[in-house]
Amino acid sequence: MWSDRFNGRTLRSILPLDIERWVARRAAESVAPATINRELSFLRRVFNVALANDLVDRNPMRRIKLMRENNARVRWLNDEDEARLHAEVGEEHWPLVAFALHTGLRQAEQFRLRWCDVDLVNLVLTVPRSKNGETRHVHLNETAIAILRDAPSRCISKWVFPSRTGATPLEAHNFLHRVFVPALGRALITDFHWHDLRHTFASRLVMAGADLTTVKELMGHKTLAMTSRYAHLSTAHRVAAVRMLDAPAPSPEAGQTGTKPAPEATNGAV
């Protein structure tokens, strides 16, 4: 992408103004701030490597501010949305969507999932290297297990969701723009992205009563702060807390002090 943007130019010729214009252009195209920041971070790294090797004498990225990201956005499907989306996606492609809803996998984790990382005996799959750079294990519910057992690629391709040839994984960008995005439009579901299927997974867990620590582990979040965006969806613990104040009213027999004298024992009887 950056090669196309600065085609034929040397690193020394790139000015902060050139980068600022690129940021403005990407923002005008409605590219997410998080995506723009990842692109800028890559360019900063390129210049840092060049600077360390005396290929440039300055890093223009030092004057570029990253965009503010709204990481608190939570968008999920309700039951009616899911039913409409299911109808528009169709039975052939719905397993990919349903698998995301029932595992919470990130897009890259799902589309590059290999059969060697799936354990149908212990009902768990392994993400060899997650976004955090760590290996994590994802437990499977019955819906996810059924999808895997019925997958056409089983015993045929090394990829769980392969391309038509089976030699490569299904290209996520192609699937989204060929199947998923058009289906969203026909289902009249707006402001929704593939990553929101992951939000749906977490939101439904919280609303079903799962505690945030468990959701954090299932999502593969590095910190609980990342999971706290879903806290407002769970009111169970708050209701339980205030109900602790609902002490029963004192019994009339208890007297003004709230205690009742114990009867004296007679003849050893109690």
PDB file of C-alpha atoms in Angstrom:
ATOM      1  CA  MET A   1       0.000   0.000   0.000  1.00  0.00           C
ATOM      2  CA  TRP A   2       2.725   2.459   0.966  1.00  0.00           C
ATOM      3  CA  SER A   3       4.737   1.448  -2.098  1.00  0.00           C
ATOM      4  CA  ASP A   4       1.763   2.350  -4.283  1.00  0.00           C
ATOM      5  CA  ARG A   5       1.270   5.630  -2.445  1.00  0.00           C
ATOM      6  CA  PHE A   6       4.910   6.733  -2.788  1.00  0.00           C
ATOM      7  CA  ASN A   7       5.680   4.967  -6.045  1.00  0.00           C
ATOM      8  CA  GLY A   8       9.100   5.937  -7.365  1.00  0.00           C
ATOM      9  CA  ARG A   9      10.012   8.087  -4.373  1.00  0.00           C
ATOM     10  CA  THR A  10      12.852   7.551  -1.921  1.00  0.00           C
ATOM     11  CA  LEU A  11      12.347   7.522   1.820  1.00  0.00           C
ATOM     12  CA  ARG A  12      14.404  10.714   2.094  1.00  0.00           C
ATOM     13  CA  SER A  13      11.914  12.578  -0.104  1.00  0.00           C
ATOM     14  CA  ILE A  14       8.841  11.780   2.004  1.00  0.00           C
ATOM     15  CA  LEU A  15       7.704  14.711   4.136  1.00  0.00           C
ATOM     16  CA  PRO A  16       5.309  14.849   7.108  1.00  0.00           C
ATOM     17  CA  LEU A  17       2.891  16.768   4.864  1.00  0.00           C
ATOM     18  CA  ASP A  18       2.772  13.818   2.452  1.00  0.00           C
ATOM     19  CA  ILE A  19       1.779  11.500   5.278  1.00  0.00           C
ATOM     20  CA  GLU A  20      -0.799  13.936   6.668  1.00  0.00           C
ATOM     21  CA  ARG A  21      -2.432  14.142   3.251  1.00  0.00           C
ATOM     22  CA  TRP A  22      -2.596  10.360   3.129  1.00  0.00           C
ATOM     23  CA  VAL A  23      -4.260  10.247   6.560  1.00  0.00           C
ATOM     24  CA  ALA A  24      -6.833  12.833   5.442  1.00  0.00           C
ATOM     25  CA  ARG A  25      -7.556  10.821   2.309  1.00  0.00           C
ATOM     26  CA  ARG A  26      -8.021   7.578   4.233  1.00  0.00           C
ATOM     27  CA  ALA A  27     -10.321   9.295   6.734  1.00  0.00           C
ATOM     28  CA  ALA A  28     -12.397  10.717   3.872  1.00  0.00           C
ATOM     29  CA  GLU A  29     -12.781   7.143   2.576  1.00  0.00           C
ATOM     30  CA  SER A  30     -14.333   6.221   5.964  1.00  0.00           C
ATOM     31  CA  VAL A  31     -11.433   3.947   6.863  1.00  0.00           C
ATOM     32  CA  ALA A  32     -11.520   3.128  10.576  1.00  0.00           C
ATOM     33  CA  PRO A  33      -9.107   5.102  12.784  1.00  0.00           C
ATOM     34  CA  ALA A  34      -7.678   1.827  14.113  1.00  0.00           C
ATOM     35  CA  THR A  35      -6.819   0.723  10.562  1.00  0.00           C
ATOM     36  CA  ILE A  36      -5.174   4.059   9.754  1.00  0.00           C
ATOM     37  CA  ASN A  37      -3.138   3.842  12.966  1.00  0.00           C
ATOM     38  CA  ARG A  38      -1.893   0.361  12.072  1.00  0.00           C
ATOM     39  CA  GLU A  39      -0.804   1.664   8.673  1.00  0.00           C
ATOM     40  CA  LEU A  40       1.010   4.596  10.283  1.00  0.00           C
ATOM     41  CA  SER A  41       2.680   2.307  12.823  1.00  0.00           C
ATOM     42  CA  PHE A  42       4.037   0.193   9.993  1.00  0.00           C
ATOM     43  CA  LEU A  43       5.427   3.269   8.232  1.00  0.00           C
ATOM     44  CA  ARG A  44       7.029   4.467  11.470  1.00  0.00           C
ATOM     45  CA  ARG A  45       8.760   1.114  11.790  1.00  0.00           C
ATOM     46  CA  VAL A  46      10.052   1.342   8.211  1.00  0.00           C
ATOM     47  CA  PHE A  47      11.618   4.728   8.920  1.00  0.00           C
ATOM     48  CA  ASN A  48      13.079   3.577  12.245  1.00  0.00           C
ATOM     49  CA  VAL A  49      14.823   0.664  10.519  1.00  0.00           C
ATOM     50  CA  ALA A  50      16.072   2.984   7.767  1.00  0.00           C
ATOM     51  CA  LEU A  51      17.300   5.470  10.371  1.00  0.00           C
ATOM     52  CA  ALA A  52      19.170   2.769  12.281  1.00  0.00           C
ATOM     53  CA  ASN A  53      20.933   1.793   9.057  1.00  0.00           C
ATOM     54  CA  ASP A  54      21.809   5.379   8.059  1.00  0.00           C
ATOM     55  CA  LEU A  55      19.530   5.240   5.028  1.00  0.00           C
ATOM     56  CA  VAL A  56      17.691   8.381   6.157  1.00  0.00           C
ATOM     57  CA  ASP A  57      18.624  11.198   8.513  1.00  0.00           C
ATOM     58  CA  ARG A  58      15.159  11.782   9.991  1.00  0.00           C
ATOM     59  CA  ASN A  59      11.834  10.079  10.664  1.00  0.00           C
ATOM     60  CA  PRO A  60       8.925  12.213   9.417  1.00  0.00           C
ATOM     61  CA  MET A  61       6.538  10.056  11.448  1.00  0.00           C
ATOM     62  CA  ARG A  62       7.773  11.780  14.613  1.00  0.00           C
ATOM     63  CA  ARG A  63       5.553  14.728  13.735  1.00  0.00           C
ATOM     64  CA  ILE A  64       2.477  12.647  12.913  1.00  0.00           C
ATOM     65  CA  LYS A  65      -0.156  12.086  15.605  1.00  0.00           C
ATOM     66  CA  LEU A  66      -2.156   8.887  15.644  1.00  0.00           C
ATOM     67  CA  MET A  67      -5.919   9.110  15.370  1.00  0.00           C
ATOM     68  CA  ARG A  68      -8.179   8.671  18.362  1.00  0.00           C
ATOM     69  CA  GLU A  69      -9.671   5.192  18.388  1.00  0.00           C
ATOM     70  CA  ASN A  70     -13.094   4.341  19.737  1.00  0.00           C
ATOM     71  CA  ASN A  71     -12.412   0.917  21.213  1.00  0.00           C
ATOM     72  CA  ALA A  72     -15.517   1.054  23.382  1.00  0.00           C
ATOM     73  CA  ARG A  73     -17.865   0.423  20.441  1.00  0.00           C
ATOM     74  CA  VAL A  74     -20.027  -2.629  21.016  1.00  0.00           C
ATOM     75  CA  ARG A  75     -22.418  -3.742  18.269  1.00  0.00           C
ATOM     76  CA  TRP A  76     -24.127  -7.115  18.343  1.00  0.00           C
ATOM     77  CA  LEU A  77     -26.889  -9.061  16.637  1.00  0.00           C
ATOM     78  CA  ASN A  78     -30.209  -9.614  18.352  1.00  0.00           C
ATOM     79  CA  ASP A  79     -32.208 -12.756  17.568  1.00  0.00           C
ATOM     80  CA  GLU A  80     -34.282 -11.066  14.854  1.00  0.00           C
ATOM     81  CA  ASP A  81     -31.171  -9.651  13.153  1.00  0.00           C
ATOM     82  CA  GLU A  82     -29.552 -13.075  13.203  1.00  0.00           C
ATOM     83  CA  ALA A  83     -32.593 -14.742  11.658  1.00  0.00           C
ATOM     84  CA  ARG A  84     -32.712 -12.210   8.808  1.00  0.00           C
ATOM     85  CA  LEU A  85     -28.972 -12.451   8.227  1.00  0.00           C
ATOM     86  CA  HIS A  86     -29.167 -16.253   8.194  1.00  0.00           C
ATOM     87  CA  ALA A  87     -31.851 -16.132   5.507  1.00  0.00           C
ATOM     88  CA  GLU A  88     -29.825 -13.767   3.335  1.00  0.00           C
ATOM     89  CA  VAL A  89     -26.451 -15.473   3.747  1.00  0.00           C
ATOM     90  CA  GLY A  90     -27.924 -18.853   2.833  1.00  0.00           C
ATOM     91  CA  GLU A  91     -27.253 -22.358   4.091  1.00  0.00           C
ATOM     92  CA  GLU A  92     -24.050 -22.840   2.089  1.00  0.00           C
ATOM     93  CA  HIS A  93     -22.188 -19.975   3.734  1.00  0.00           C
ATOM     94  CA  TRP A  94     -23.985 -19.684   7.073  1.00  0.00           C
ATOM     95  CA  PRO A  95     -21.613 -22.104   8.914  1.00  0.00           C
ATOM     96  CA  LEU A  96     -18.819 -19.509   8.648  1.00  0.00           C
ATOM     97  CA  VAL A  97     -20.994 -16.859  10.280  1.00  0.00           C
ATOM     98  CA  ALA A  98     -22.408 -19.228  12.899  1.00  0.00           C
ATOM     99  CA  PHE A  99     -18.905 -20.441  13.804  1.00  0.00           C
ATOM    100  CA  ALA A 100     -17.844 -16.859  14.537  1.00  0.00           C
ATOM    101  CA  LEU A 101     -20.949 -16.327  16.671  1.00  0.00           C
ATOM    102  CA  HIS A 102     -20.243 -19.440  18.751  1.00  0.00           C
ATOM    103  CA  THR A 103     -16.445 -19.217  19.156  1.00  0.00           C
ATOM    104  CA  GLY A 104     -15.655 -15.505  19.226  1.00  0.00           C
ATOM    105  CA  LEU A 105     -12.619 -16.074  17.015  1.00  0.00           C
ATOM    106  CA  ARG A 106     -11.008 -13.094  15.356  1.00  0.00           C
ATOM    107  CA  GLN A 107     -11.383 -12.924  11.595  1.00  0.00           C
ATOM    108  CA  ALA A 108      -7.830 -14.039  10.808  1.00  0.00           C
ATOM    109  CA  GLU A 109      -7.963 -16.776  13.453  1.00  0.00           C
ATOM    110  CA  GLN A 110     -11.065 -18.302  11.900  1.00  0.00           C
ATOM    111  CA  PHE A 111     -10.260 -18.000   8.205  1.00  0.00           C
ATOM    112  CA  ARG A 112      -6.764 -19.447   8.718  1.00  0.00           C
ATOM    113  CA  LEU A 113      -7.879 -22.212  11.093  1.00  0.00           C
ATOM    114  CA  ARG A 114      -6.224 -25.574  10.336  1.00  0.00           C
ATOM    115  CA  TRP A 115      -7.568 -29.013  11.104  1.00  0.00           C
ATOM    116  CA  CYS A 116      -4.371 -29.892  12.965  1.00  0.00           C
ATOM    117  CA  ASP A 117      -5.361 -27.243  15.528  1.00  0.00           C
ATOM    118  CA  VAL A 118      -8.830 -28.745  16.093  1.00  0.00           C
ATOM    119  CA  ASP A 119      -9.329 -31.374  18.797  1.00  0.00           C
ATOM    120  CA  LEU A 120     -12.805 -32.884  18.428  1.00  0.00           C
ATOM    121  CA  VAL A 121     -12.092 -35.388  21.197  1.00  0.00           C
ATOM    122  CA  ASN A 122     -11.440 -32.809  23.899  1.00  0.00           C
ATOM    123  CA  LEU A 123     -13.744 -30.242  22.225  1.00  0.00           C
ATOM    124  CA  VAL A 124     -11.160 -27.495  21.971  1.00  0.00           C
ATOM    125  CA  LEU A 125      -9.257 -25.701  19.232  1.00  0.00           C
ATOM    126  CA  THR A 126      -5.876 -24.015  19.462  1.00  0.00           C
ATOM    127  CA  VAL A 127      -4.903 -20.622  18.120  1.00  0.00           C
ATOM    128  CA  PRO A 128      -1.120 -21.065  17.725  1.00  0.00           C
ATOM    129  CA  ARG A 129      -0.435 -17.354  17.764  1.00  0.00           C
ATOM    130  CA  SER A 130      -3.186 -14.943  18.712  1.00  0.00           C
ATOM    131  CA  LYS A 131      -3.234 -11.181  18.270  1.00  0.00           C
ATOM    132  CA  ASN A 132      -1.326 -10.927  21.556  1.00  0.00           C
ATOM    133  CA  GLY A 133       1.395 -13.221  20.219  1.00  0.00           C
ATOM    134  CA  GLU A 134       0.426 -16.015  22.602  1.00  0.00           C
ATOM    135  CA  THR A 135      -1.053 -19.470  22.115  1.00  0.00           C
ATOM    136  CA  ARG A 136      -4.618 -19.768  23.380  1.00  0.00           C
ATOM    137  CA  HIS A 137      -7.218 -22.495  23.551  1.00  0.00           C
ATOM    138  CA  VAL A 138     -10.865 -22.014  22.594  1.00  0.00           C
ATOM    139  CA  HIS A 139     -13.495 -24.337  24.044  1.00  0.00           C
ATOM    140  CA  LEU A 140     -16.224 -25.463  21.665  1.00  0.00           C
ATOM    141  CA  ASN A 141     -19.953 -25.681  22.314  1.00  0.00           C
ATOM    142  CA  GLU A 142     -22.259 -28.158  20.595  1.00  0.00           C
ATOM    143  CA  THR A 143     -23.111 -25.784  17.739  1.00  0.00           C
ATOM    144  CA  ALA A 144     -19.455 -25.198  16.883  1.00  0.00           C
ATOM    145  CA  ILE A 145     -18.704 -28.919  17.131  1.00  0.00           C
ATOM    146  CA  ALA A 146     -21.563 -29.739  14.751  1.00  0.00           C
ATOM    147  CA  ILE A 147     -20.252 -27.204  12.225  1.00  0.00           C
ATOM    148  CA  LEU A 148     -16.795 -28.780  12.333  1.00  0.00           C
ATOM    149  CA  ARG A 149     -18.073 -32.348  12.054  1.00  0.00           C
ATOM    150  CA  ASP A 150     -20.202 -31.442   9.032  1.00  0.00           C
ATOM    151  CA  ALA A 151     -17.532 -29.308   7.349  1.00  0.00           C
ATOM    152  CA  PRO A 152     -16.965 -30.399   3.708  1.00  0.00           C
ATOM    153  CA  SER A 153     -13.222 -29.790   4.097  1.00  0.00           C
ATOM    154  CA  ARG A 154     -12.800 -32.409   6.793  1.00  0.00           C
ATOM    155  CA  CYS A 155     -10.246 -35.071   5.732  1.00  0.00           C
ATOM    156  CA  ILE A 156      -9.818 -33.234   2.405  1.00  0.00           C
ATOM    157  CA  SER A 157      -8.016 -29.950   3.061  1.00  0.00           C
ATOM    158  CA  LYS A 158      -5.668 -28.864   5.830  1.00  0.00           C
ATOM    159  CA  TRP A 159      -7.792 -25.720   6.158  1.00  0.00           C
ATOM    160  CA  VAL A 160     -11.125 -25.793   8.001  1.00  0.00           C
ATOM    161  CA  PHE A 161     -12.513 -23.076   5.723  1.00  0.00           C
ATOM    162  CA  PRO A 162     -10.597 -23.521   2.458  1.00  0.00           C
ATOM    163  CA  SER A 163     -10.763 -21.835  -0.920  1.00  0.00           C
ATOM    164  CA  ARG A 164     -12.445 -23.674  -3.799  1.00  0.00           C
ATOM    165  CA  THR A 165      -9.207 -25.496  -4.617  1.00  0.00           C
ATOM    166  CA  GLY A 166      -8.638 -26.510  -1.008  1.00  0.00           C
ATOM    167  CA  ALA A 167      -4.958 -25.653  -1.305  1.00  0.00           C
ATOM    168  CA  THR A 168      -5.262 -22.278   0.413  1.00  0.00           C
ATOM    169  CA  PRO A 169      -7.488 -20.816   3.127  1.00  0.00           C
ATOM    170  CA  LEU A 170     -10.607 -18.942   2.102  1.00  0.00           C
ATOM    171  CA  GLU A 171      -9.687 -15.324   1.411  1.00  0.00           C
ATOM    172  CA  ALA A 172     -11.536 -13.301   4.061  1.00  0.00           C
ATOM    173  CA  HIS A 173     -11.710 -10.041   2.108  1.00  0.00           C
ATOM    174  CA  ASN A 174     -13.231 -11.834  -0.866  1.00  0.00           C
ATOM    175  CA  PHE A 175     -15.830 -13.664   1.258  1.00  0.00           C
ATOM    176  CA  LEU A 176     -16.850 -10.519   3.095  1.00  0.00           C
ATOM    177  CA  HIS A 177     -17.421  -8.469  -0.046  1.00  0.00           C
ATOM    178  CA  ARG A 178     -18.914 -11.318  -2.077  1.00  0.00           C
ATOM    179  CA  VAL A 179     -21.230 -12.818   0.552  1.00  0.00           C
ATOM    180  CA  PHE A 180     -21.309 -11.160   3.972  1.00  0.00           C
ATOM    181  CA  VAL A 181     -21.625  -7.444   3.172  1.00  0.00           C
ATOM    182  CA  PRO A 182     -24.326  -7.909   0.473  1.00  0.00           C
ATOM    183  CA  ALA A 183     -26.290 -10.147   2.874  1.00  0.00           C
ATOM    184  CA  LEU A 184     -26.159  -7.440   5.550  1.00  0.00           C
ATOM    185  CA  GLY A 185     -27.614  -4.969   3.070  1.00  0.00           C
ATOM    186  CA  ARG A 186     -30.451  -7.285   2.058  1.00  0.00           C
ATOM    187  CA  ALA A 187     -31.176  -8.011   5.734  1.00  0.00           C
ATOM    188  CA  LEU A 188     -31.321  -4.256   6.433  1.00  0.00           C
ATOM    189  CA  ILE A 189     -28.605  -4.529   9.098  1.00  0.00           C
ATOM    190  CA  THR A 190     -26.560  -1.334   9.216  1.00  0.00           C
ATOM    191  CA  ASP A 191     -23.319  -0.294  10.927  1.00  0.00           C
ATOM    192  CA  PHE A 192     -22.224  -3.910  11.303  1.00  0.00           C
ATOM    193  CA  HIS A 193     -18.854  -5.516  10.545  1.00  0.00           C
ATOM    194  CA  TRP A 194     -17.477  -9.049  10.722  1.00  0.00           C
ATOM    195  CA  HIS A 195     -15.684  -8.203  13.976  1.00  0.00           C
ATOM    196  CA  ASP A 196     -19.101  -7.445  15.485  1.00  0.00           C
ATOM    197  CA  LEU A 197     -19.821 -11.179  15.378  1.00  0.00           C
ATOM    198  CA  ARG A 198     -17.096 -11.423  18.025  1.00  0.00           C
ATOM    199  CA  HIS A 199     -18.821  -8.660  19.979  1.00  0.00           C
ATOM    200  CA  THR A 200     -22.048 -10.645  19.683  1.00  0.00           C
ATOM    201  CA  PHE A 201     -20.350 -13.728  21.139  1.00  0.00           C
ATOM    202  CA  ALA A 202     -19.091 -11.773  24.162  1.00  0.00           C
ATOM    203  CA  SER A 203     -22.299  -9.799  24.642  1.00  0.00           C
ATOM    204  CA  ARG A 204     -24.441 -12.927  24.674  1.00  0.00           C
ATOM    205  CA  LEU A 205     -22.134 -14.567  27.218  1.00  0.00           C
ATOM    206  CA  VAL A 206     -22.398 -11.583  29.564  1.00  0.00           C
ATOM    207  CA  MET A 207     -26.159 -11.298  29.156  1.00  0.00           C
ATOM    208  CA  ALA A 208     -26.445 -15.028  29.898  1.00  0.00           C
ATOM    209  CA  GLY A 209     -24.688 -14.474  33.226  1.00  0.00           C
ATOM    210  CA  ALA A 210     -21.038 -15.290  32.475  1.00  0.00           C
ATOM    211  CA  ASP A 211     -18.635 -13.291  34.656  1.00  0.00           C
ATOM    212  CA  LEU A 212     -16.194 -10.890  33.001  1.00  0.00           C
ATOM    213  CA  THR A 213     -13.117 -12.909  33.974  1.00  0.00           C
ATOM    214  CA  THR A 214     -14.465 -15.948  32.138  1.00  0.00           C
ATOM    215  CA  VAL A 215     -15.403 -13.832  29.124  1.00  0.00           C
ATOM    216  CA  LYS A 216     -11.887 -12.358  29.130  1.00  0.00           C
ATOM    217  CA  GLU A 217     -10.375 -15.849  28.949  1.00  0.00           C
ATOM    218  CA  LEU A 218     -12.752 -16.983  26.202  1.00  0.00           C
ATOM    219  CA  MET A 219     -12.091 -13.842  24.152  1.00  0.00           C
ATOM    220  CA  GLY A 220      -8.326 -14.046  24.568  1.00  0.00           C
ATOM    221  CA  HIS A 221      -8.101 -10.497  25.923  1.00  0.00           C
ATOM    222  CA  LYS A 222      -4.805  -9.558  27.519  1.00  0.00           C
ATOM    223  CA  THR A 223      -6.369  -7.392  30.224  1.00  0.00           C
ATOM    224  CA  LEU A 224      -9.734  -7.270  31.967  1.00  0.00           C
ATOM    225  CA  ALA A 225     -10.030  -3.621  30.899  1.00  0.00           C
ATOM    226  CA  MET A 226     -10.582  -4.800  27.329  1.00  0.00           C
ATOM    227  CA  THR A 227     -13.485  -6.947  28.482  1.00  0.00           C
ATOM    228  CA  SER A 228     -15.029  -4.260  30.660  1.00  0.00           C
ATOM    229  CA  ARG A 229     -16.746  -2.730  27.622  1.00  0.00           C
ATOM    230  CA  TYR A 230     -19.362  -5.477  28.033  1.00  0.00           C
ATOM    231  CA  ALA A 231     -19.915  -4.886  31.766  1.00  0.00           C
ATOM    232  CA  HIS A 232     -22.964  -2.683  31.246  1.00  0.00           C
ATOM    233  CA  LEU A 233     -24.792  -5.620  29.674  1.00  0.00           C
ATOM    234  CA  SER A 234     -24.803  -7.552  32.938  1.00  0.00           C
ATOM    235  CA  THR A 235     -26.996  -6.299  35.760  1.00  0.00           C
ATOM    236  CA  ALA A 236     -27.192  -9.564  37.681  1.00  0.00           C
ATOM    237  CA  HIS A 237     -24.302  -8.812  40.058  1.00  0.00           C
ATOM    238  CA  ARG A 238     -25.635  -5.300  40.741  1.00  0.00           C
ATOM    239  CA  VAL A 239     -29.121  -6.575  41.512  1.00  0.00           C
ATOM    240  CA  ALA A 240     -27.668  -9.224  43.829  1.00  0.00           C
ATOM    241  CA  ALA A 241     -25.619  -6.571  45.649  1.00  0.00           C
ATOM    242  CA  VAL A 242     -28.504  -4.224  46.418  1.00  0.00           C
ATOM    243  CA  ARG A 243     -30.729  -7.138  47.432  1.00  0.00           C
ATOM    244  CA  MET A 244     -28.272  -7.868  50.231  1.00  0.00           C
ATOM    245  CA  LEU A 245     -29.799  -4.844  51.958  1.00  0.00           C
ATOM    246  CA  ASP A 246     -33.248  -6.424  51.881  1.00  0.00           C
ATOM    247  CA  ALA A 247     -32.943  -7.844  55.428  1.00  0.00           C
ATOM    248  CA  PRO A 248     -36.155  -9.380  56.800  1.00  0.00           C
ATOM    249  CA  ALA A 249     -38.143  -7.151  59.174  1.00  0.00           C
ATOM    250  CA  PRO A 250     -37.700  -7.923  62.921  1.00  0.00           C
ATOM    251  CA  SER A 251     -40.234 -10.333  64.390  1.00  0.00           C
ATOM    252  CA  PRO A 252     -42.742  -8.733  66.839  1.00  0.00           C
ATOM    253  CA  GLU A 253     -41.800 -11.350  69.445  1.00  0.00           C
ATOM    254  CA  ALA A 254     -38.177 -10.223  69.362  1.00  0.00           C
ATOM    255  CA  GLY A 255     -38.948  -7.120  71.441  1.00  0.00           C
ATOM    256  CA  GLN A 256     -37.481  -3.685  71.108  1.00  0.00           C
ATOM    257  CA  THR A 257     -33.889  -4.872  71.358  1.00  0.00           C
ATOM    258  CA  GLY A 258     -34.338  -7.376  68.609  1.00  0.00           C
ATOM    259  CA  THR A 259     -33.467 -10.295  70.920  1.00  0.00           C
ATOM    260  CA  LYS A 260     -35.593 -12.777  72.802  1.00  0.00           C
ATOM    261  CA  PRO A 261     -34.503 -14.062  76.244  1.00  0.00           C
ATOM    262  CA  ALA A 262     -33.658 -17.743  76.307  1.00  0.00           C
ATOM    263  CA  PRO A 263     -35.988 -19.833  78.556  1.00  0.00           C
ATOM    264  CA  GLU A 264     -34.480 -21.228  81.767  1.00  0.00           C
ATOM    265  CA  ALA A 265     -33.715 -24.912  81.686  1.00  0.00           C
ATOM    266  CA  THR A 266     -35.629 -27.118  84.189  1.00  0.00           C
ATOM    267  CA  ASN A 267     -34.796 -30.654  85.315  1.00  0.00           C
ATOM    268  CA  GLY A 268     -32.037 -30.876  82.757  1.00  0.00           C
ATOM    269  CA  ALA A 269     -34.517 -30.300  79.924  1.00  0.00           C
ATOM    270  CA  VAL A 270     -33.600 -28.002  77.133  1.00  0.00           C
TER     271      VAL A 270
END
